[in-house]
Structure formats: C-alpha cells, structure tokens
Amino acid sequence: MILDFEVYVFDCDGVILDSNKIKGNVFKIVLDEFPARKVKKFLKFHYDNGGVSRFLKFKYFFEEIHIVDDPDTFVKDYSNKFSSMVKSQLLKSTLVPGVENFLRILKLNKKLCFVNSGSEQNELIEILTKKEISKYFDLILGSPKSKVENNEIIENLSKGQKKKIFFGDSKNDYVAAKKSGMDFVFLSQFSEWKNPHGKFYKTINNFEELI
C-alpha cells in the first residue's frame, strides 16, 4: 500500500504544480532573439530532459547550439531573465489534482516528506510558501544541486528510514530515484516524457487516484 513507505519525495513541475508548459513557454520567450532553428533544437532538448535545471539547459544552449566565447556569463544572464519571468507565472499555476489532500494525509500519518526538484531552490521555496503548501514538507531541495545529490541529503536526514518512494513525471526523476534506491511512481497527466518506461512501483494520472 502507498502508506507503507516511510519517506516520500516529490518533484515539483508536473507533480505538485501544473507548470511544465509554463517553463517551455518562458524558455521560448527568453530566447526569442536567437535563430528559430536553434531555439527549436533547444526546446527539444528541454522537453527530452524534464527535471534538469535551467542552468544546465542554458549551458547546453550556449556551449552546444549557439556557441559563445563566455558561456558562463550568458548562462547567468539568461537564467536571471528566465527566473524573473517564470516566477509570476508559477504563482498563477494550479496544483496537480489531489496533491494537497495526499500531502495532508501523509502529514497526519507523520511521514517524512521532501521536495526534490530541478527548479532553483530559493525560488522554489518562495513559490511553495506563497501557495501555502511548504508546510507539508520537512525540506525543499532544488538546483544548483542535482536530484541525485539532493537524494543523498534526504538519505542522510532520514537514516533508519529504509522505505522511500519518489513521485515524478520525467526520465530524470526516474533515474535519480533508481540511483538512490527509491521506488518510483510515475505521474502521467502533465508529463512531457515521451514513451515513459521503466520499473515503476505505480503509474497514476494524478493523486486523486491515491485518495
């Protein structure tokens, strides 16, 4: 049963917030000054690598697609542009159906709950706080650390708690979960992962199926 686990880890975009399309649209706007064919190639990389931080995505763009002499400066500048634009949009986003009720149940059952997202950590904390759901989590983790690195932090904080499960909607989520020895629940409703496959504990549309 889903309540048999001791530690629950959640991605954010597409799992807590219906926000995947928002980020794709903002990437498109921020990179509008560059050739359309390059932006199209970048957006394919973005959609194929859900859950990867914006910093690594911009790094790929400025080192592999639109090569510049000082990629680190460009990555910093465009990440800042992205952040200022995406924050207001994320605050308007809706919660994935059933997620707050499920988190409430976990809280009542005194389960350890964490967020492990590719979103920038301080921005993520601010958004989940303003949406009044940060109270359900023992810790909210994001980039610049990778999801595997964040899972190591979760492991250290939950010593003795062996049964862990990760709720995600991307291949990156799945890989991070498996590398960390966690079971994996795939959420399909807002996922941009094409042809998802793997050894999933469960596949659900959204959290209403668990309540």
XYZ file of C-alpha atoms in Angstrom:
211
model
C 0.000 0.000 0.000
C 1.080 3.565 -0.685
C 1.112 4.443 3.049
C 3.568 1.638 3.819
C 6.519 3.843 2.907
C 8.442 5.936 5.429
C 9.907 8.684 3.211
C 8.067 10.454 0.367
C 9.941 12.542 -2.210
C 8.200 14.779 -4.762
C 9.365 16.501 -7.921
C 7.610 19.854 -8.387
C 6.759 20.667 -12.023
C 4.055 18.314 -13.248
C 3.866 16.613 -9.836
C 2.992 19.338 -7.324
C 2.309 22.172 -9.776
C 0.805 22.042 -13.259
C 3.738 24.070 -14.548
C 5.592 22.143 -17.273
C 4.070 24.119 -20.159
C 4.780 27.399 -18.368
C 8.521 26.759 -18.366
C 8.611 25.725 -22.024
C 6.810 28.947 -22.992
C 9.151 31.096 -20.907
C 12.246 29.480 -22.436
C 10.797 30.302 -25.867
C 10.225 33.964 -24.924
C 13.638 34.422 -23.271
C 15.471 33.013 -26.310
C 13.319 34.797 -28.868
C 16.252 36.897 -30.165
C 18.112 33.818 -31.413
C 17.513 31.966 -34.719
C 14.288 29.962 -34.692
C 16.013 26.734 -35.747
C 18.369 26.977 -32.756
C 15.528 27.672 -30.345
C 13.612 24.712 -31.786
C 16.620 22.455 -31.191
C 16.947 23.787 -27.652
C 13.260 23.237 -26.880
C 13.584 19.610 -27.987
C 16.475 19.264 -25.544
C 14.331 20.912 -22.848
C 11.383 18.563 -23.389
C 13.633 15.499 -23.635
C 15.302 16.408 -20.341
C 12.480 17.218 -17.973
C 13.633 17.778 -14.413
C 17.081 19.072 -15.418
C 17.906 22.531 -14.037
C 17.624 25.666 -16.177
C 21.337 26.315 -15.577
C 22.351 23.086 -17.324
C 19.853 23.738 -20.116
C 21.175 27.238 -20.813
C 24.711 25.846 -20.570
C 23.827 23.355 -23.302
C 22.362 26.131 -25.465
C 25.382 28.445 -25.199
C 28.009 25.692 -25.439
C 26.445 23.323 -27.977
C 23.770 25.148 -30.001
C 24.604 28.862 -30.038
C 28.280 28.816 -29.109
C 29.609 31.955 -27.382
C 33.039 32.945 -26.034
C 31.921 33.398 -22.435
C 29.120 30.857 -21.859
C 29.122 31.225 -18.052
C 28.166 34.917 -18.323
C 25.404 34.137 -20.805
C 24.095 31.282 -18.635
C 23.939 33.596 -15.614
C 22.258 36.440 -17.514
C 19.643 34.291 -19.216
C 18.945 32.264 -16.092
C 18.193 35.542 -14.308
C 15.899 36.647 -17.137
C 14.152 33.290 -17.004
C 13.739 33.463 -13.222
C 12.214 36.937 -13.167
C 9.725 35.972 -15.849
C 8.804 32.477 -14.686
C 8.161 33.293 -11.023
C 4.992 35.306 -11.624
C 3.681 32.604 -13.947
C 4.345 29.825 -11.443
C 2.484 31.723 -8.738
C -0.572 31.607 -11.020
C -0.227 27.870 -11.687
C -2.665 25.350 -10.235
C -1.877 22.369 -8.029
C -1.908 18.916 -9.549
C -5.312 17.357 -8.690
C -5.334 15.639 -5.311
C -1.777 16.539 -4.291
C -2.673 18.716 -1.304
C -5.112 16.158 0.090
C -2.475 13.438 -0.314
C 0.146 15.602 1.430
C -2.328 16.275 4.234
C -2.819 12.520 4.714
C 0.948 11.973 4.830
C 1.278 14.738 7.417
C -1.439 13.200 9.584
C 0.400 9.870 9.384
C 3.674 11.576 10.411
C 5.530 10.628 7.243
C 8.756 12.355 6.193
C 8.121 14.408 3.041
C 10.621 16.184 0.800
C 10.655 18.139 -2.463
C 13.486 17.326 -4.869
C 13.204 19.499 -7.968
C 15.315 20.867 -10.813
C 13.913 24.333 -10.068
C 16.179 26.911 -8.427
C 15.963 26.192 -4.702
C 15.258 29.657 -3.232
C 12.682 30.390 -5.931
C 11.052 27.015 -5.285
C 10.803 27.616 -1.537
C 9.266 31.057 -2.144
C 6.645 29.749 -4.577
C 5.584 26.771 -2.448
C 5.449 29.030 0.626
C 3.224 31.573 -1.136
C 0.993 28.740 -2.344
C 0.756 27.631 1.310
C 1.956 24.072 0.772
C 5.543 24.323 2.061
C 4.167 23.375 5.496
C 3.757 19.773 4.339
C 7.472 19.263 3.666
C 10.360 18.600 6.013
C 12.769 20.070 3.453
C 12.532 21.621 -0.022
C 15.540 20.979 -2.258
C 16.303 22.280 -5.744
C 19.132 23.301 -8.072
C 22.004 24.025 -8.442
C 22.486 20.576 -6.842
C 21.341 17.640 -8.973
C 18.468 15.395 -7.936
C 20.890 12.568 -7.140
C 22.866 14.925 -4.847
C 19.637 16.095 -3.211
C 18.574 12.474 -2.676
C 21.857 11.950 -0.806
C 20.892 14.834 1.515
C 17.474 13.219 2.029
C 19.157 9.875 2.761
C 21.354 11.472 5.429
C 18.365 13.209 7.039
C 16.245 10.058 7.125
C 18.715 7.478 8.437
C 16.974 4.360 9.632
C 14.019 5.023 7.343
C 14.513 2.433 4.602
C 11.326 2.523 2.553
C 11.480 5.559 0.276
C 9.356 6.485 -2.728
C 9.791 9.199 -5.363
C 6.866 10.810 -7.234
C 7.993 12.135 -10.622
C 6.965 12.770 -14.202
C 10.258 12.668 -16.121
C 13.054 10.317 -17.061
C 15.414 12.397 -14.951
C 13.181 11.804 -11.913
C 13.140 8.072 -12.590
C 16.919 7.841 -12.990
C 17.503 9.836 -9.792
C 15.091 7.611 -7.872
C 16.685 4.389 -9.093
C 20.243 5.602 -8.443
C 19.142 6.369 -4.893
C 17.403 3.047 -4.352
C 13.908 4.542 -4.210
C 10.681 3.135 -5.592
C 9.114 5.332 -8.268
C 5.569 6.491 -9.006
C 5.081 7.976 -12.478
C 2.506 10.791 -12.783
C 1.236 10.954 -16.347
C -1.320 13.793 -16.549
C 1.087 16.687 -17.183
C 4.203 14.737 -18.113
C 6.255 15.665 -21.187
C 8.209 12.390 -21.078
C 7.630 10.641 -24.391
C 7.343 6.839 -24.268
C 7.905 6.516 -20.497
C 9.202 3.128 -19.470
C 10.916 1.533 -16.511
C 10.260 -0.465 -13.405
C 7.587 1.747 -11.815
C 6.000 0.983 -8.451
C 2.836 2.525 -9.873
C 1.624 4.740 -12.722
C -1.113 7.243 -11.911
C -2.769 10.098 -13.742
C -2.745 12.319 -10.635
C -3.034 11.991 -6.865
C -6.806 11.692 -6.871
C -6.221 8.033 -7.742
C -4.421 7.539 -4.399
C -7.016 9.174 -2.148
